[in-house]
């Protein structure tokens, strides 16, 4: 595709800068936190480290979603589930590390099992006392779920809104399941009161800084991986499926396999994000499965600009920073601000902040090709349609995001 | 007669009270009053002999003033009941309702009727007005459940001969639940005097229940068991189980057999009950989803603010009821009827504003509508929270939506039945509008092919706006119905949004019949699973079934046919 | 200031830019105040209960300032919104302590919100006042529990139902929302009932999810369970939102309090405000406070509250009283210690005694729980409770239940030299039960 060249030329430098900034942050922020005296103007308080560490995990989650939504056209309203599963795997490891330091001093059973009269550890908790096992599970559980779910869904050609709604059903079912105390995951209270990770105290400043650095490096890595996937021949296939699934299939490609790969990779990324998130916030609870959380992830990606790699990261950081600020400054009214933001972004920044920025920068035509709302095979020389186009309300069930131009019903 | 009896009666009460009272500071006056009271009593006894029994009653009622705890009150209640005088019904019923008061100044006992800051005082026996009192000047005689039960039982025996058959039926029901050997005689008398066949049968069952706890011969008891076994409901089962536990020999065997029979009949009814519960849940789902079937199903807008439209409808109901409560209390039973058009209007106007302000810029970009309407839903929720406060608001059931009636062994609650009827009416109406009116035709034309519709002279923007308003308005009237069974709080909408999407998608987007079938089948499946799997697991199973079903039919139960659906 | 409601309203009207300016100006000017953090959800699912508590705290702080403040300084409320989001609770707690440097935090409602902030409070060594009845099985140095422990609510409630006054109940339905408070409370109650000779088949336990709204099946199961010829009662730990549809269904299916009374631990005046209570008269609740309690302190509190909130229909409830007690205790302890230094205040708190609203005094015990009377009330047609039974004296909060096998040997005593939240009297060691 012609547009691919423009995309590569325009976006490469941006990716490099992003990775550089993330890696630099991974080094500088811990330094400013640990080595600088609290009185200094350059001191970064631990509170900020923990907070930004959390945002980076969200950014990773948004990036994971962007890989399937922005590049493959699968709107998953259940990515929070993969995030939470990764978090639970990490949480289970952290629970086992508490050992006999729980309030009941039971060396084997976590506190919640003691007072709910568990006599022995449920089988699925075995192995989580080893970090390597937990780490494998962080990757395997979300990956496997996504694989199985995707294998069925994509093979049955469940697309568009149907797919979105069943991913929502999936996370909702998991929410209800994890709320059940009989499941052995601590019910509504979830897993909390962590002490150590890999032998280091999770509350120590150094550990927090290390976790922050790990999050930043992982995010940088994820940016690189996503960029590599998107830039490869496979990435072109992804976008082809996104833009014209039937046409791709008629050309002989197995669209379901393409989607399945992206979906699984994305779920694993989300799982890693969850695993990094849990030790930093100190709790994992079924609330993370809330369908509204997954919708919020979609919003982050949209605010930043989907179909770009940097966009979701910026979106996640901005929205969450805004949320932190508003909930402190305007506790009674912040929902108005947040709701207003979503409406405003969809109306005035349909391509997100990054898309808007690109349009401003003048080389809009080239970069717009990379953004999602372009029809496959559009000649880049054709002037772009205006940002807000009134077009046909299409037939129900139609989901493919093939541009603002009205489409005849073939 | 009552009028003349009032004054002397009060004196009498007062003298009785002073006997119980231990305040000695006014002893002199007490003696005087007592003397006066006795004198009057004497006088009255001579003049109006019919009042002697009433005077006795008043003396007993006066003891309420001195009853310091529940068991003391209970003693007085039993004493009153023992008189067997139908006149005691009024004070006892008032006591059970918590409407019996003692005036602090003179320790007289009254039935009180609350009205604003003051309480209207009524004579406990005659029900005549005898003045008013500020709330601080009177003390309520406290009741608890045990006491209420004692009163109910006592009233049961007393009201066997009441004129109103409904009262007699209630009396029979209470006596059936609280069998007592002493009930047999009054019941025998009542049976002999009873003319209504239905009531008579109930009396006979109540008598049979009492026979079982008496020391009557075994043959009587066996006959009683067969009579009760034929009744076949839970109360009968309850009674038979306790007989089973407390007896031996033939009686025990007969009770076991009878309760076994009842159990198997009830198992059959249980299945019926599950179906009814399922239908009822289905009707709630249908109501919640049907507006979405328009905005999402027909128009393709992923309307995350749909739940908030339902909430607005519920809050409209609340406001209507508030106005009625404060200004026109007599209209309360009409509140829902009044609320319906208003809720439709409010939600439709908000919907119209959303469509004109936001959604019309987003046609053809369904994903963007998801984000924007999500934002709108946050704003609406917080707006309601700011205006009405975050707490639940009270929406009452009008009398015709309260309580239940029995069909066989199936208790059907009126509010669920009305909601079912209502949901079907809404569905039928909507179907009519879509299929049989010019507006519906235009709606379908615009959604099928906008440009062609526009070429034919249809004002597509207006059709869009009105369609969205219609969907929102329908959600609003669903809110009126849901306010009857659920919380009216800012979170109301959130509880239904996911279920609504499931119903629409399961049924097939764009198909109203699909929504109907989807809602009822999900409701029934859910309710059949619930008793076995529990509420949580049941719901999880339903969700998993939906996911699997979508694999089998990727476009829902009733998929739209044709090439138009392919992207 | 930024926590103050009226100022916030003004700030919003002045626009967000102005708000930002205002904030930065006042942040600098705030050195001569003592800050008090308020950590209650103002949005999301828990806003329905928690917003009221935020308002109560603002009122209490305003009243204290009218009395001249504390240690010669004005008190200043810092309100944040953790939005019913548990990780956000931890984040906001951290923000309050490290950024705003509050002297104490009043907040939390759900168990998980408390569990989420616990590590933050112990790490940063600050003070949390937690005002809601909870499942017990916890005693932290940095937390003061002003709500009821299970023995201050559940056990007296069941005792009442077993008594003659309560109807000599023989058969029990334990109906709860599926989360830790009902689970633990029901475990304790099951053990307690069995110890009192109730057979296992006379106890039915059932759990429903949060926000459950279709109670038809559950209510008819209760009806069925109750028709076994024995007096039956329901002990309900159903939470928040789910209660309204639950009670509506009870009323409509005709379950009368005289036949099957429902004893609730999470239904207070606020929940009843959303209900027509006429069909529910006689159903019960167990709390440590009712709005209907007739004492001068309570009358004043209600009048102040309705004036503050500018609504003469707003009700008061038990967690509000808990904040009232907790706040007054904190004020007294700070005055006693002469400083807001957490360590000194934590030590000074133990033994502090303040009037509660039911006509007595509540005292902070060494286990960081308080003494309270237990009241059993019946729902009235006007949406209030009427006390039908009251424990003769005050009941001391028991953090480690005696009816759970793993916690019966544990005690908590935060006084020196023991200073331990989970001291095992059997082994004589601090640190729980150890190996089974």
Short mmCIF file of C-alpha atoms in Angstrom, two decimals, chain C residues 9-10 13 36 38 40-41 44 102 117 131 135 158 192 209 235 247 275 277 291 305 312 348 368 374 390 412 423 425:
data_model
loop_
_atom_site.label_atom_id
_atom_site.label_comp_id
_atom_site.label_asym_id
_atom_site.label_seq_id
_atom_site.Cartn_x
_atom_site.Cartn_y
_atom_site.Cartn_z
CA UNK C 9 -19.62 25.77 44.44
CA UNK C 10 -18.25 29.24 44.10
CA UNK C 13 -19.02 29.09 39.06
CA UNK C 36 -8.57 16.79 58.39
CA UNK C 38 -12.32 13.16 54.36
CA UNK C 40 -15.63 9.18 51.20
CA UNK C 41 -16.87 8.26 47.72
CA UNK C 44 -19.99 5.70 41.84
CA UNK C 102 -3.62 15.86 57.09
CA UNK C 117 -5.97 1.94 52.50
CA UNK C 131 -17.26 4.57 60.88
CA UNK C 135 -16.81 -8.03 60.03
CA UNK C 158 -29.86 -12.99 67.29
CA UNK C 192 -23.08 -19.14 67.58
CA UNK C 209 -24.55 -10.47 44.17
CA UNK C 235 -31.03 -12.40 59.38
CA UNK C 247 -38.03 -5.30 50.90
CA UNK C 275 -39.05 2.88 50.59
CA UNK C 277 -42.36 1.30 54.86
CA UNK C 291 -32.65 8.57 64.77
CA UNK C 305 -27.75 18.32 60.78
CA UNK C 312 -35.61 19.09 57.24
CA UNK C 348 -3.77 9.43 73.79
CA UNK C 368 -9.08 0.49 69.02
CA UNK C 374 -26.86 -2.23 71.06
CA UNK C 390 -31.59 -2.50 74.24
CA UNK C 412 -5.59 -6.92 70.62
CA UNK C 423 -1.70 -11.31 70.45
CA UNK C 425 -3.15 -15.72 74.54
#
